[in-house]
PDB file of C-alpha atoms in Angstrom:
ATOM      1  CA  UNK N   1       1.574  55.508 -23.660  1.00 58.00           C
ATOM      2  CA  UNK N   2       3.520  52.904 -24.493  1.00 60.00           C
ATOM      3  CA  UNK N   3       7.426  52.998 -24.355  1.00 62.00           C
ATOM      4  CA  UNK N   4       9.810  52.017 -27.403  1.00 51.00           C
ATOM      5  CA  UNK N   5      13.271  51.533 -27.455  1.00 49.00           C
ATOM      6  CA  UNK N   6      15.654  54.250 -26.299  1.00 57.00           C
ATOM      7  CA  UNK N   7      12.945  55.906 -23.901  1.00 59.00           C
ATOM      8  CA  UNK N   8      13.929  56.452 -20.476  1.00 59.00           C
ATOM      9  CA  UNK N   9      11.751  54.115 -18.342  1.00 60.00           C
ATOM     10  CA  UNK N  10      13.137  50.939 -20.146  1.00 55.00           C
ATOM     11  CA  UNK N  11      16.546  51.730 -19.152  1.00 56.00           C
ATOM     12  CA  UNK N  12      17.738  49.283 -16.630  1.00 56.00           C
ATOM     13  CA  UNK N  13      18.073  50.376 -12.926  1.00 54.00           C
ATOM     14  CA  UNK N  14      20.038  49.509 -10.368  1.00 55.00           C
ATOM     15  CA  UNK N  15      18.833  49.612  -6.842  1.00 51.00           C
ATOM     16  CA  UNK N  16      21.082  49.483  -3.969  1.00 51.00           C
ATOM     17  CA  UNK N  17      19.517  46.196  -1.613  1.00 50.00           C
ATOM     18  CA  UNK N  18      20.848  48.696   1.266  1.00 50.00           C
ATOM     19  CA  UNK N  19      18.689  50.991   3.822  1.00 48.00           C
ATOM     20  CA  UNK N  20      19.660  54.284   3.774  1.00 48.00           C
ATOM     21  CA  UNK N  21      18.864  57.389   5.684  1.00 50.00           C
ATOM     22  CA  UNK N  22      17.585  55.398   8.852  1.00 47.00           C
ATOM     23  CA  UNK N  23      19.219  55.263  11.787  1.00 46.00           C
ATOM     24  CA  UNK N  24      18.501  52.492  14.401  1.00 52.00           C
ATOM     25  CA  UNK N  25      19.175  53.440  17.774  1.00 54.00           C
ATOM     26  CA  UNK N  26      20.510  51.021  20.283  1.00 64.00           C
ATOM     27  CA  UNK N  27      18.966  49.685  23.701  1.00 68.00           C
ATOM     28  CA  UNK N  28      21.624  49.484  26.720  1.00 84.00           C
ATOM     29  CA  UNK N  29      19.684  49.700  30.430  1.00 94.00           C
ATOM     30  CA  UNK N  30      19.531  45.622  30.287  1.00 92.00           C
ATOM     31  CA  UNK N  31      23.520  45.637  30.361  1.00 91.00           C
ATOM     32  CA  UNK N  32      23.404  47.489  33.710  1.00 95.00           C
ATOM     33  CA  UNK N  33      21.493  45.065  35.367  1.00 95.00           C
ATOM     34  CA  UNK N  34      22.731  41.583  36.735  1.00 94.00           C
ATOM     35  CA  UNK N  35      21.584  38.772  35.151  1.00 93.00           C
ATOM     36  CA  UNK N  36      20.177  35.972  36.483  1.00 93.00           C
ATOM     37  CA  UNK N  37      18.451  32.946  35.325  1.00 93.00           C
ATOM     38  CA  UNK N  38      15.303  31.884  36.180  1.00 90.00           C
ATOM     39  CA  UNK N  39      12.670  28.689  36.202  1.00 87.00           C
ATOM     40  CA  UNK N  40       9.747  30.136  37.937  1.00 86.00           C
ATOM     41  CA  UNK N  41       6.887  32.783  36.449  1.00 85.00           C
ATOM     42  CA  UNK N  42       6.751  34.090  40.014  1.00 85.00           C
ATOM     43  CA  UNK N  43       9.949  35.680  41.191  1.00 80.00           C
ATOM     44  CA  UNK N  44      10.220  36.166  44.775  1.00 82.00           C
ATOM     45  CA  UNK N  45      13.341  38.423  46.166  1.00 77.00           C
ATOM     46  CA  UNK N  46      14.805  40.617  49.312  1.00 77.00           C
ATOM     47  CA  UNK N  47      14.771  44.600  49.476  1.00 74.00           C
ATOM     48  CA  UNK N  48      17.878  45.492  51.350  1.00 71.00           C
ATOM     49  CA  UNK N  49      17.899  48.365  53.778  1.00 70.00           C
ATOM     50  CA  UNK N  50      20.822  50.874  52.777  1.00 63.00           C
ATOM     51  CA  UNK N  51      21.393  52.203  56.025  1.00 68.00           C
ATOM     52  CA  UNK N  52      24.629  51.965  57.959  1.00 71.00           C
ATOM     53  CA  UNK N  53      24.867  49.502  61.196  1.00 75.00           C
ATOM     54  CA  UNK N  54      24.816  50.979  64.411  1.00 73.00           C
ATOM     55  CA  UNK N  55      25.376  49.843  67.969  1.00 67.00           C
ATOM     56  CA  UNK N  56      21.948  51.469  68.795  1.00 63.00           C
ATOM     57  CA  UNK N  57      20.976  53.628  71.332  1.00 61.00           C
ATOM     58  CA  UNK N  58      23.857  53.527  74.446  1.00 56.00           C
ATOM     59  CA  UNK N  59      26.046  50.594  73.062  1.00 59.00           C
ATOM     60  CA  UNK N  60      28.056  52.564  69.833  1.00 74.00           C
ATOM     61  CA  UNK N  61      30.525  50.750  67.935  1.00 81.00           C
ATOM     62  CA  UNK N  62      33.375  52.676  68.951  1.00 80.00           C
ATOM     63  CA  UNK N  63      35.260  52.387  71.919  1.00 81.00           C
ATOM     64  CA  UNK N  64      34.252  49.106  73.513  1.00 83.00           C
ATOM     65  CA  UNK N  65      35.214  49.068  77.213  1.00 84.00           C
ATOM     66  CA  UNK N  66      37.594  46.189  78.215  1.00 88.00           C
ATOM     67  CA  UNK N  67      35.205  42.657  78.574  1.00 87.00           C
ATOM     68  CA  UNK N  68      32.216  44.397  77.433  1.00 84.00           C
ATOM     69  CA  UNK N  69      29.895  42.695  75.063  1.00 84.00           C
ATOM     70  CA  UNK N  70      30.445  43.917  71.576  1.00 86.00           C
ATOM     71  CA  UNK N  71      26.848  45.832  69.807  1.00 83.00           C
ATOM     72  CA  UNK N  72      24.670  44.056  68.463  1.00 80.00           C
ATOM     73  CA  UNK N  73      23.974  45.182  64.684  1.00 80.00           C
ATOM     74  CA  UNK N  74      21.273  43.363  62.681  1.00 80.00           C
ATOM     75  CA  UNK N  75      20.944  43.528  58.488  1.00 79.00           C
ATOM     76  CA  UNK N  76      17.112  43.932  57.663  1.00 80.00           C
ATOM     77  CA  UNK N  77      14.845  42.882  54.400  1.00 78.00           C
ATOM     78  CA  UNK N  78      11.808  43.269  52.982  1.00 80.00           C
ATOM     79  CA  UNK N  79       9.923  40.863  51.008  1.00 78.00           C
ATOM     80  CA  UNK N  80       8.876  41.923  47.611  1.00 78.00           C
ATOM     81  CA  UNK N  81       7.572  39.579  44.424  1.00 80.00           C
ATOM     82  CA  UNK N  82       7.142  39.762  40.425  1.00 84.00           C
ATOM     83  CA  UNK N  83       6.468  37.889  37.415  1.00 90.00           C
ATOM     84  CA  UNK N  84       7.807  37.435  34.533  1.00 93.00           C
ATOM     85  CA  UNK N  85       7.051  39.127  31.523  1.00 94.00           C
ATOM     86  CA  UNK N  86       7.312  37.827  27.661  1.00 96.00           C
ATOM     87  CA  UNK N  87       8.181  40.298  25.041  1.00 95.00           C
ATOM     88  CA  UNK N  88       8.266  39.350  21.342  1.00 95.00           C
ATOM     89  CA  UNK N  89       6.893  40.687  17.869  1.00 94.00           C
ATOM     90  CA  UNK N  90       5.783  38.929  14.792  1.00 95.00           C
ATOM     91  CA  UNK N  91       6.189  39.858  10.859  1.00 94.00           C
ATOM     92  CA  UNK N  92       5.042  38.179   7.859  1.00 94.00           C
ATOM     93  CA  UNK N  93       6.394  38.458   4.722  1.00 92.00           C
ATOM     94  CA  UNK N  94       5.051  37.419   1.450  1.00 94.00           C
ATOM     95  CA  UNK N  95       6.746  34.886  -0.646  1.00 91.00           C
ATOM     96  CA  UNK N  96       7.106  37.091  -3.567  1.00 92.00           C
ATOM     97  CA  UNK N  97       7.939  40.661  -1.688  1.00 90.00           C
ATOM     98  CA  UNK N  98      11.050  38.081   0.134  1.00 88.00           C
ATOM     99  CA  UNK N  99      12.017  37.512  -3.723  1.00 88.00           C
ATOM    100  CA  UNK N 100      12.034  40.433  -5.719  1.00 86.00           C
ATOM    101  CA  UNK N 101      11.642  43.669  -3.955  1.00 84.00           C
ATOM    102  CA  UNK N 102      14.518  46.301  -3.925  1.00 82.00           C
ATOM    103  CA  UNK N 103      15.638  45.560  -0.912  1.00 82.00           C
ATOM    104  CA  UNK N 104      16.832  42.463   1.553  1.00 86.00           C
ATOM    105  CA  UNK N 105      12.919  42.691   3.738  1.00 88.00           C
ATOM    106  CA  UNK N 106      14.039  39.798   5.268  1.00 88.00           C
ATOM    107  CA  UNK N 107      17.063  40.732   6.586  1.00 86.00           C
ATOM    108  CA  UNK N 108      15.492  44.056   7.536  1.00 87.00           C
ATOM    109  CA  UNK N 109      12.635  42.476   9.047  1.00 89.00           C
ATOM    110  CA  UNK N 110      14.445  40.305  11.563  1.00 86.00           C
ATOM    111  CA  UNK N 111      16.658  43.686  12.477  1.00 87.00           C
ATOM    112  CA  UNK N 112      13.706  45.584  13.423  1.00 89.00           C
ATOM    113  CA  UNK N 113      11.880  42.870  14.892  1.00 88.00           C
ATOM    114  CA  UNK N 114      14.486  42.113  17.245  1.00 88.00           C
ATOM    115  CA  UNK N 115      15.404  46.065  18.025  1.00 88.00           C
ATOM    116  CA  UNK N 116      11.366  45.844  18.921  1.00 90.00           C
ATOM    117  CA  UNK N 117      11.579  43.709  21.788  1.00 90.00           C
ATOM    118  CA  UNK N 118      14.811  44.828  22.845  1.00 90.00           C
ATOM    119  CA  UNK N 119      13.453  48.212  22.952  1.00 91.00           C
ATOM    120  CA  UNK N 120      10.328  46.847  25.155  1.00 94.00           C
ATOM    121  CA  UNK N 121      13.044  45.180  27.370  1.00 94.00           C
ATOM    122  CA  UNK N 122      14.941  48.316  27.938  1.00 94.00           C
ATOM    123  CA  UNK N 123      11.532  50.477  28.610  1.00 95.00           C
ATOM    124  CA  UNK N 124      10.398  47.804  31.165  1.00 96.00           C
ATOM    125  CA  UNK N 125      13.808  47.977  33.208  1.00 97.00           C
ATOM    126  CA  UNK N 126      13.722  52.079  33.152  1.00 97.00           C
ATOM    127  CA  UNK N 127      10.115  51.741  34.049  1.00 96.00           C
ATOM    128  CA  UNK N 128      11.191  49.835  37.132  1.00 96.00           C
ATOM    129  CA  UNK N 129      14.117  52.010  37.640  1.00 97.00           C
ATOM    130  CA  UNK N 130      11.368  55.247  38.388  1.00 96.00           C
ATOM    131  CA  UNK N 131       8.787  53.013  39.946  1.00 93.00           C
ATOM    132  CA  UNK N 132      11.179  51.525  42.642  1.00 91.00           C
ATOM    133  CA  UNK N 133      13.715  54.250  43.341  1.00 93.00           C
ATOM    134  CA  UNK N 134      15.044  55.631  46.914  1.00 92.00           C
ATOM    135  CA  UNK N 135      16.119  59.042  45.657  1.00 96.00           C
ATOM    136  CA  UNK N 136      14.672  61.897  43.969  1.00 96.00           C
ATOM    137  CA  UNK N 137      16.222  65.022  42.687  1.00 97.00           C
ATOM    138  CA  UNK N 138      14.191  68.006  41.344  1.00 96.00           C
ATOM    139  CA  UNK N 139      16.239  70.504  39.205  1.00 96.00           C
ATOM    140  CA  UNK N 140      16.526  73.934  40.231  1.00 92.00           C
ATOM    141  CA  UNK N 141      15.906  74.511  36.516  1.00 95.00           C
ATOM    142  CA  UNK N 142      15.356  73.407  33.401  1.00 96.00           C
ATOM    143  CA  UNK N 143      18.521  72.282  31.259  1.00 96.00           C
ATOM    144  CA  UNK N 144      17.034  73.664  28.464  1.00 94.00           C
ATOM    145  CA  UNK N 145      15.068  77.005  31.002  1.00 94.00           C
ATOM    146  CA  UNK N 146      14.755  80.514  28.791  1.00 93.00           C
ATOM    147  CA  UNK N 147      16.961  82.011  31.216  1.00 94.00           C
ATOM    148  CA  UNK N 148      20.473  80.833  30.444  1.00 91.00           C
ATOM    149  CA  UNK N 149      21.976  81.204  33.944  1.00 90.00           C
ATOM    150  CA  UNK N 150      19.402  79.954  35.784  1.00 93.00           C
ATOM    151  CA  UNK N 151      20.435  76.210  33.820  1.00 94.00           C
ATOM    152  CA  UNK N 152      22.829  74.493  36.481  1.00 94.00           C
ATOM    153  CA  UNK N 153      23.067  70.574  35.328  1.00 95.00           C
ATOM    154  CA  UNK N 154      26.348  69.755  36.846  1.00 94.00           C
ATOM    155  CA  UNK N 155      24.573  71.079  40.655  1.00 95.00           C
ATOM    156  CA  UNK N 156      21.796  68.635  39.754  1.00 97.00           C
ATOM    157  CA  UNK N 157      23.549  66.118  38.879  1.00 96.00           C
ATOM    158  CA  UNK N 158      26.044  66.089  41.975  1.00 96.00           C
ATOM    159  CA  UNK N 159      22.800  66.502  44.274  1.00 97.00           C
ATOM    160  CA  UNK N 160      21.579  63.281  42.876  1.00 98.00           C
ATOM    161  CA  UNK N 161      25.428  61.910  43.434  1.00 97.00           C
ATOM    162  CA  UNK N 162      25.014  63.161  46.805  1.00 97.00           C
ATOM    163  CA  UNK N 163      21.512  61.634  47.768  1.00 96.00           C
ATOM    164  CA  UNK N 164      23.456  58.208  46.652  1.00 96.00           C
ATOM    165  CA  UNK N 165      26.432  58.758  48.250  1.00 95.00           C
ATOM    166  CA  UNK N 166      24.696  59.848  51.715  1.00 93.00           C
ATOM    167  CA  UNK N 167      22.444  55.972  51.419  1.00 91.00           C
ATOM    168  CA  UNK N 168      25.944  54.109  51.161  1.00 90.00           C
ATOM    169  CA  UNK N 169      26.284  53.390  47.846  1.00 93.00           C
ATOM    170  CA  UNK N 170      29.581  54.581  45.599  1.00 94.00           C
ATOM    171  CA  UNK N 171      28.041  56.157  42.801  1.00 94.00           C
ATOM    172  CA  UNK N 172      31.684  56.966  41.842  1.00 93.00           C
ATOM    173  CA  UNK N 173      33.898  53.820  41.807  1.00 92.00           C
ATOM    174  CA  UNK N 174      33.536  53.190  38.217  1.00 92.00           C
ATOM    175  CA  UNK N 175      29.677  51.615  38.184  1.00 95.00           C
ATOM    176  CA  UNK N 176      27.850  54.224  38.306  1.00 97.00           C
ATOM    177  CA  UNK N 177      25.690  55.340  35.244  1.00 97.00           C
ATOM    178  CA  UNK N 178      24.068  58.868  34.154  1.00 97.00           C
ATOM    179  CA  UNK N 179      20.679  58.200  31.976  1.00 97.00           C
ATOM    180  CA  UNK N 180      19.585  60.359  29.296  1.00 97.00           C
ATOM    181  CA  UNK N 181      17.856  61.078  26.544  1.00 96.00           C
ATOM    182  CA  UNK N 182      18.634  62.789  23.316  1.00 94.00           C
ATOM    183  CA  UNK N 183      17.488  65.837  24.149  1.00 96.00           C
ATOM    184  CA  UNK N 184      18.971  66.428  27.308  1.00 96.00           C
ATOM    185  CA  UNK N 185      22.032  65.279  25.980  1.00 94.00           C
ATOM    186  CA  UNK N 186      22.504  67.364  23.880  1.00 94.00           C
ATOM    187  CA  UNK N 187      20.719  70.531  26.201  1.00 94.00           C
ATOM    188  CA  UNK N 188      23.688  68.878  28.453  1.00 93.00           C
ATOM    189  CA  UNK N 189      26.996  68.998  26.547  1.00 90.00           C
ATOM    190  CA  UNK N 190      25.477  72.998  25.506  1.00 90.00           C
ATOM    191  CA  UNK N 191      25.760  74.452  28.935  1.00 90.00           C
ATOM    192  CA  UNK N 192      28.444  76.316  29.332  1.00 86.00           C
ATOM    193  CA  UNK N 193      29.706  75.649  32.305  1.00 82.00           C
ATOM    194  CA  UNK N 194      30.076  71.699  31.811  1.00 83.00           C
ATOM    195  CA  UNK N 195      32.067  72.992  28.208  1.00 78.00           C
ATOM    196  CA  UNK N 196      34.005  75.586  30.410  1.00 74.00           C
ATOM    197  CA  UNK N 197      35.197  73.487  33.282  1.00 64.00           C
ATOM    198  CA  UNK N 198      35.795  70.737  30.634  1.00 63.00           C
ATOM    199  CA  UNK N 199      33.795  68.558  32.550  1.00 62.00           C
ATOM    200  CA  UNK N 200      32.774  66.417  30.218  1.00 64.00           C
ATOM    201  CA  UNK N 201      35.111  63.613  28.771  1.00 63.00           C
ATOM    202  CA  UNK N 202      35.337  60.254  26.448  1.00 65.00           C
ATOM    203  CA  UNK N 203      38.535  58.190  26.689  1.00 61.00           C
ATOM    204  CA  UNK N 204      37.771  55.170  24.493  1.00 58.00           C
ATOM    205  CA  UNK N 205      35.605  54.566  21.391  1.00 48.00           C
ATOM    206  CA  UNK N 206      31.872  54.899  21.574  1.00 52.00           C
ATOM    207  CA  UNK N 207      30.264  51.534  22.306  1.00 55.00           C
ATOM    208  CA  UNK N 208      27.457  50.090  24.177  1.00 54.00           C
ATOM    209  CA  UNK N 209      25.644  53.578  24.477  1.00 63.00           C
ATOM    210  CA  UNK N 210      28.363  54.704  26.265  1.00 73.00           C
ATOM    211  CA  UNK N 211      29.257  57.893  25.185  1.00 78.00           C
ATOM    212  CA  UNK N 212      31.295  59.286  27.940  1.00 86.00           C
ATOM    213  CA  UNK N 213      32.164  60.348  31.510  1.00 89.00           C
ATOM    214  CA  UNK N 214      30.889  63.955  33.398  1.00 90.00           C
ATOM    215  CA  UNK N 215      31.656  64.245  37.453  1.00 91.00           C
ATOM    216  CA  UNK N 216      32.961  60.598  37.276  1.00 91.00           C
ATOM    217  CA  UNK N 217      29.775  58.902  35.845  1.00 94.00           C
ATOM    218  CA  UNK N 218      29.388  56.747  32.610  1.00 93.00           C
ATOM    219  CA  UNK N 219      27.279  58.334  30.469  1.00 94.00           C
ATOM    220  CA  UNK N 220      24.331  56.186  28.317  1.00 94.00           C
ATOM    221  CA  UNK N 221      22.234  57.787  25.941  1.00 93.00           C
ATOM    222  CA  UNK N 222      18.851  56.217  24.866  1.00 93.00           C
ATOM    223  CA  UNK N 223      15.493  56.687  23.927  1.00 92.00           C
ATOM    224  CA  UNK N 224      14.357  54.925  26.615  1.00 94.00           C
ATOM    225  CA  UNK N 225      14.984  57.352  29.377  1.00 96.00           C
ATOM    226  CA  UNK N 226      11.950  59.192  29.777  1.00 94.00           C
ATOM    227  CA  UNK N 227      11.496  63.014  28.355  1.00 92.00           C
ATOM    228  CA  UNK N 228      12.193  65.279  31.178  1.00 94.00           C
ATOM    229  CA  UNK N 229      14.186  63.367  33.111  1.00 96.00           C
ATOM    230  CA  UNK N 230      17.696  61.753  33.954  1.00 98.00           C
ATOM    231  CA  UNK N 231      18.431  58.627  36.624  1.00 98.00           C
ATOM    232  CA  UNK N 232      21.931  58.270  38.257  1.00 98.00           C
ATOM    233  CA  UNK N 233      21.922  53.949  38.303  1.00 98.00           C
ATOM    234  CA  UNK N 234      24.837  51.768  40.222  1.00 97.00           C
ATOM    235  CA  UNK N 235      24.952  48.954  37.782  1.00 96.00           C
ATOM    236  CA  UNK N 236      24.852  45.403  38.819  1.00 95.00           C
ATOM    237  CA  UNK N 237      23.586  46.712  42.702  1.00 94.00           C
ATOM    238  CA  UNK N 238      20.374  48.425  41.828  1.00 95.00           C
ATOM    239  CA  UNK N 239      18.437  46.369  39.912  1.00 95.00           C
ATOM    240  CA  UNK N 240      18.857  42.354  38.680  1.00 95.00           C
ATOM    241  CA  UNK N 241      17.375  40.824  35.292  1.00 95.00           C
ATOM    242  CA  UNK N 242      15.773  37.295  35.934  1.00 94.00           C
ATOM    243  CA  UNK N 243      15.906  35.755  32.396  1.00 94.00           C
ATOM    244  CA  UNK N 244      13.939  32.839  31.538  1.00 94.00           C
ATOM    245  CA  UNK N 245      14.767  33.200  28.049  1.00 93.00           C
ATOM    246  CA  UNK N 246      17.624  35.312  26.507  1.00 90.00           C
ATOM    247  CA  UNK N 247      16.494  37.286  23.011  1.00 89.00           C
ATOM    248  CA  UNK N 248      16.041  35.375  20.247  1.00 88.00           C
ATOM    249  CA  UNK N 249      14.471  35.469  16.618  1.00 87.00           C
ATOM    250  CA  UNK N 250      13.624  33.179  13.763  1.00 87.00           C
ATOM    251  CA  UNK N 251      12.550  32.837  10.543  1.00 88.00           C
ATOM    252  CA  UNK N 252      10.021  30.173   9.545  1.00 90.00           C
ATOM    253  CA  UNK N 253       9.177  29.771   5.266  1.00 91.00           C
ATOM    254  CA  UNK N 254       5.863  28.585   4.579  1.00 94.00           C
ATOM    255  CA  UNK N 255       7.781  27.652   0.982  1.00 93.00           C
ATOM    256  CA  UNK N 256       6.106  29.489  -2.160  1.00 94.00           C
ATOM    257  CA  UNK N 257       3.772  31.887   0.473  1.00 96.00           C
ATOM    258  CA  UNK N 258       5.523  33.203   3.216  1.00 94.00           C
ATOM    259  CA  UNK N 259       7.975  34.023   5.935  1.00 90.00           C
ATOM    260  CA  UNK N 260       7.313  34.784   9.402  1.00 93.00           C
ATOM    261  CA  UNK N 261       9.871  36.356  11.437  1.00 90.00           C
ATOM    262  CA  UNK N 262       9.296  36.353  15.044  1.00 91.00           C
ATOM    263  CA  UNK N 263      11.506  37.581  18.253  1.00 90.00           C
ATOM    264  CA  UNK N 264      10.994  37.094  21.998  1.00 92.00           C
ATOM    265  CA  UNK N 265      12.812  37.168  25.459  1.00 93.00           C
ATOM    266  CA  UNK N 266      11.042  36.327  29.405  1.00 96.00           C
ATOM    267  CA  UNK N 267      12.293  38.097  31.958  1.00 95.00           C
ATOM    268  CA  UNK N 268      11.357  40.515  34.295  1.00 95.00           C
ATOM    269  CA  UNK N 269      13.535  43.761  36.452  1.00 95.00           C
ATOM    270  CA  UNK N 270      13.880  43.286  39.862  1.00 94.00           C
ATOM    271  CA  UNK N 271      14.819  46.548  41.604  1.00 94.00           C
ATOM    272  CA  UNK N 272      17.054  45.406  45.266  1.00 90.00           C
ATOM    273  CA  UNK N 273      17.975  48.482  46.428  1.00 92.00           C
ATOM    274  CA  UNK N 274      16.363  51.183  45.179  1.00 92.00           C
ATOM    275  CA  UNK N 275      18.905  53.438  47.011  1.00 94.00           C
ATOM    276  CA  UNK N 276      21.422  52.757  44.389  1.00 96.00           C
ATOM    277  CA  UNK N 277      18.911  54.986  41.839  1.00 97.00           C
ATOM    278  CA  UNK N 278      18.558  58.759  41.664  1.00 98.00           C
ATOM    279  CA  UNK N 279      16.268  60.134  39.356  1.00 98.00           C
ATOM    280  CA  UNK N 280      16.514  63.874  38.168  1.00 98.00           C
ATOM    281  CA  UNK N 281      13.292  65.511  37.175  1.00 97.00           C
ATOM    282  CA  UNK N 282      12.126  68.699  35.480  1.00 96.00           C
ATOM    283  CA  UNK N 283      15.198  68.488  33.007  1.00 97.00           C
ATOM    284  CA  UNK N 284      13.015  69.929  30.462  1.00 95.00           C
ATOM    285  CA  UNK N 285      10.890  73.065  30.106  1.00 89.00           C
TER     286      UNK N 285
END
């Protein structure tokens, strides 16, 4: 039926240009690799071997007679490769949605577009982080297990520490990183005994994914950790980003039809020394 005047759908609207009511997570694991720039699709690097120099068998480091030779200690590596990988996303958007829809699509478009392949970036390094690890922790329960006391994060958590600790590495001097995802975050910061022993800590606003300290390790929250499981990472040791080309998006009008909005970054996650990684499975029942 048609309207006439003083009927309620020609009364004029206002509609906020503004998203509400979604939240866009953020990607971190990329800042806690070391990044380096690269030239070359095929990446070729050294594995070091964590364990401690000895004198070997009969000839100790300690106590060196008077003018006897000194031991002989020698650093080994293993070879290892990659290549690199592109990550990127297109959009189009019509001429006419990029003029008079509700809300700013092309300002949304480029956000999401970008998140995309930031989000790919951040799944590739944890991928590599529980491909190429040296440690592995199994919980003696799960975080979130039916029987209450049988949950015992903070143990699991200092195993994993431990299994670090015992290949060299200082998992506590400030760079070390706890890994989790939403879930057991939150199944995390529930336990009693890390809210009892006040374990659990922030000093300084929330930024970078950061949310935190517990047992002196920075604590990141993302969606990119896998379900079920947590990873104890020394940043800037364990694993090394070789960029070829840093993020970047663009918008490109095809004037009166179009707008395409595209986002890419080459690189690829190198994983050193896989020592300096713990992961921590069966978090979840």
């Amino acid at each position: 039926m048609a309207d006439s005047t003083g009927m309620a759908d020609l009364r004029a609207e206002n509609v906020s240009k503004v998203v509400v009511g979604f939240a866009l997570q953020e990607y971190r694991l990329k800042s806690l690799c070391m990044v380096q720039s690269s030239n070359s699709w095929k990446e070729t690097y050294q594995k070091e071997t964590a364990t401690e120099l000895t004198g070997g068998t009969g000839s100790t480091v300690k106590g060196i007679p008077r003018l006897a030779n000194f031991p002989y200690g020698e650093v080994t590596w293993t070879e290892a490769s990659s290549r690199l990988v592109k990550h990127g996303m297109d959009a189009v958007i019509s001429w006419e949605d990029a003029k008079t829809n509700e809300i700013d699509v092309i300002a949304r478009t480029l956000l999401r577009v970008a998140r995309a392949v930031a989000s790919s970036v951040d799944l590739d390094i944890y991928s590599a982080f529980t491909t190429d690890n040296g440690n592995t922790v199994a919980t003696g329960a799960a975080w979130d297990a039916a029987v209450v006391a049988d949950r015992d994060p903070i143990q699991d958590i200092l195993n994993g520490i431990k299994l670090i600790s015992i290949d060299n590495y200082d998992a506590l001097g400030g760079s070390g990183f706890l890994l989790l995802n939403p879930t057991d975050y939150a199944n995390l910061l529930g336990n009693a005994n890390v809210r009892n022993a006040g374990q659990f800590y922030t000093d300084d606003v929330t930024r970078n994914g950061r949310v935190g300290k517990l047992l002196g390790l920075n604590v990141i929250v993302s969606n990119s950790v896998d379900a079920d499981e947590a990873a104890i990472v020394i940043a800037n040791e364990a694993c090394t980003w070789k960029s070829a080309a840093d993020l970047k998006v663009t918008s490109t009008e095809d004037a009166g039809v179009k707008w395409t909005i595209r986002a890419w970054e080459v690189g690829v996650a190198q994983v050193k020394n896989p020592n300096a990684i713990c992961i921590i499975t069966n978090t979840a029942a």
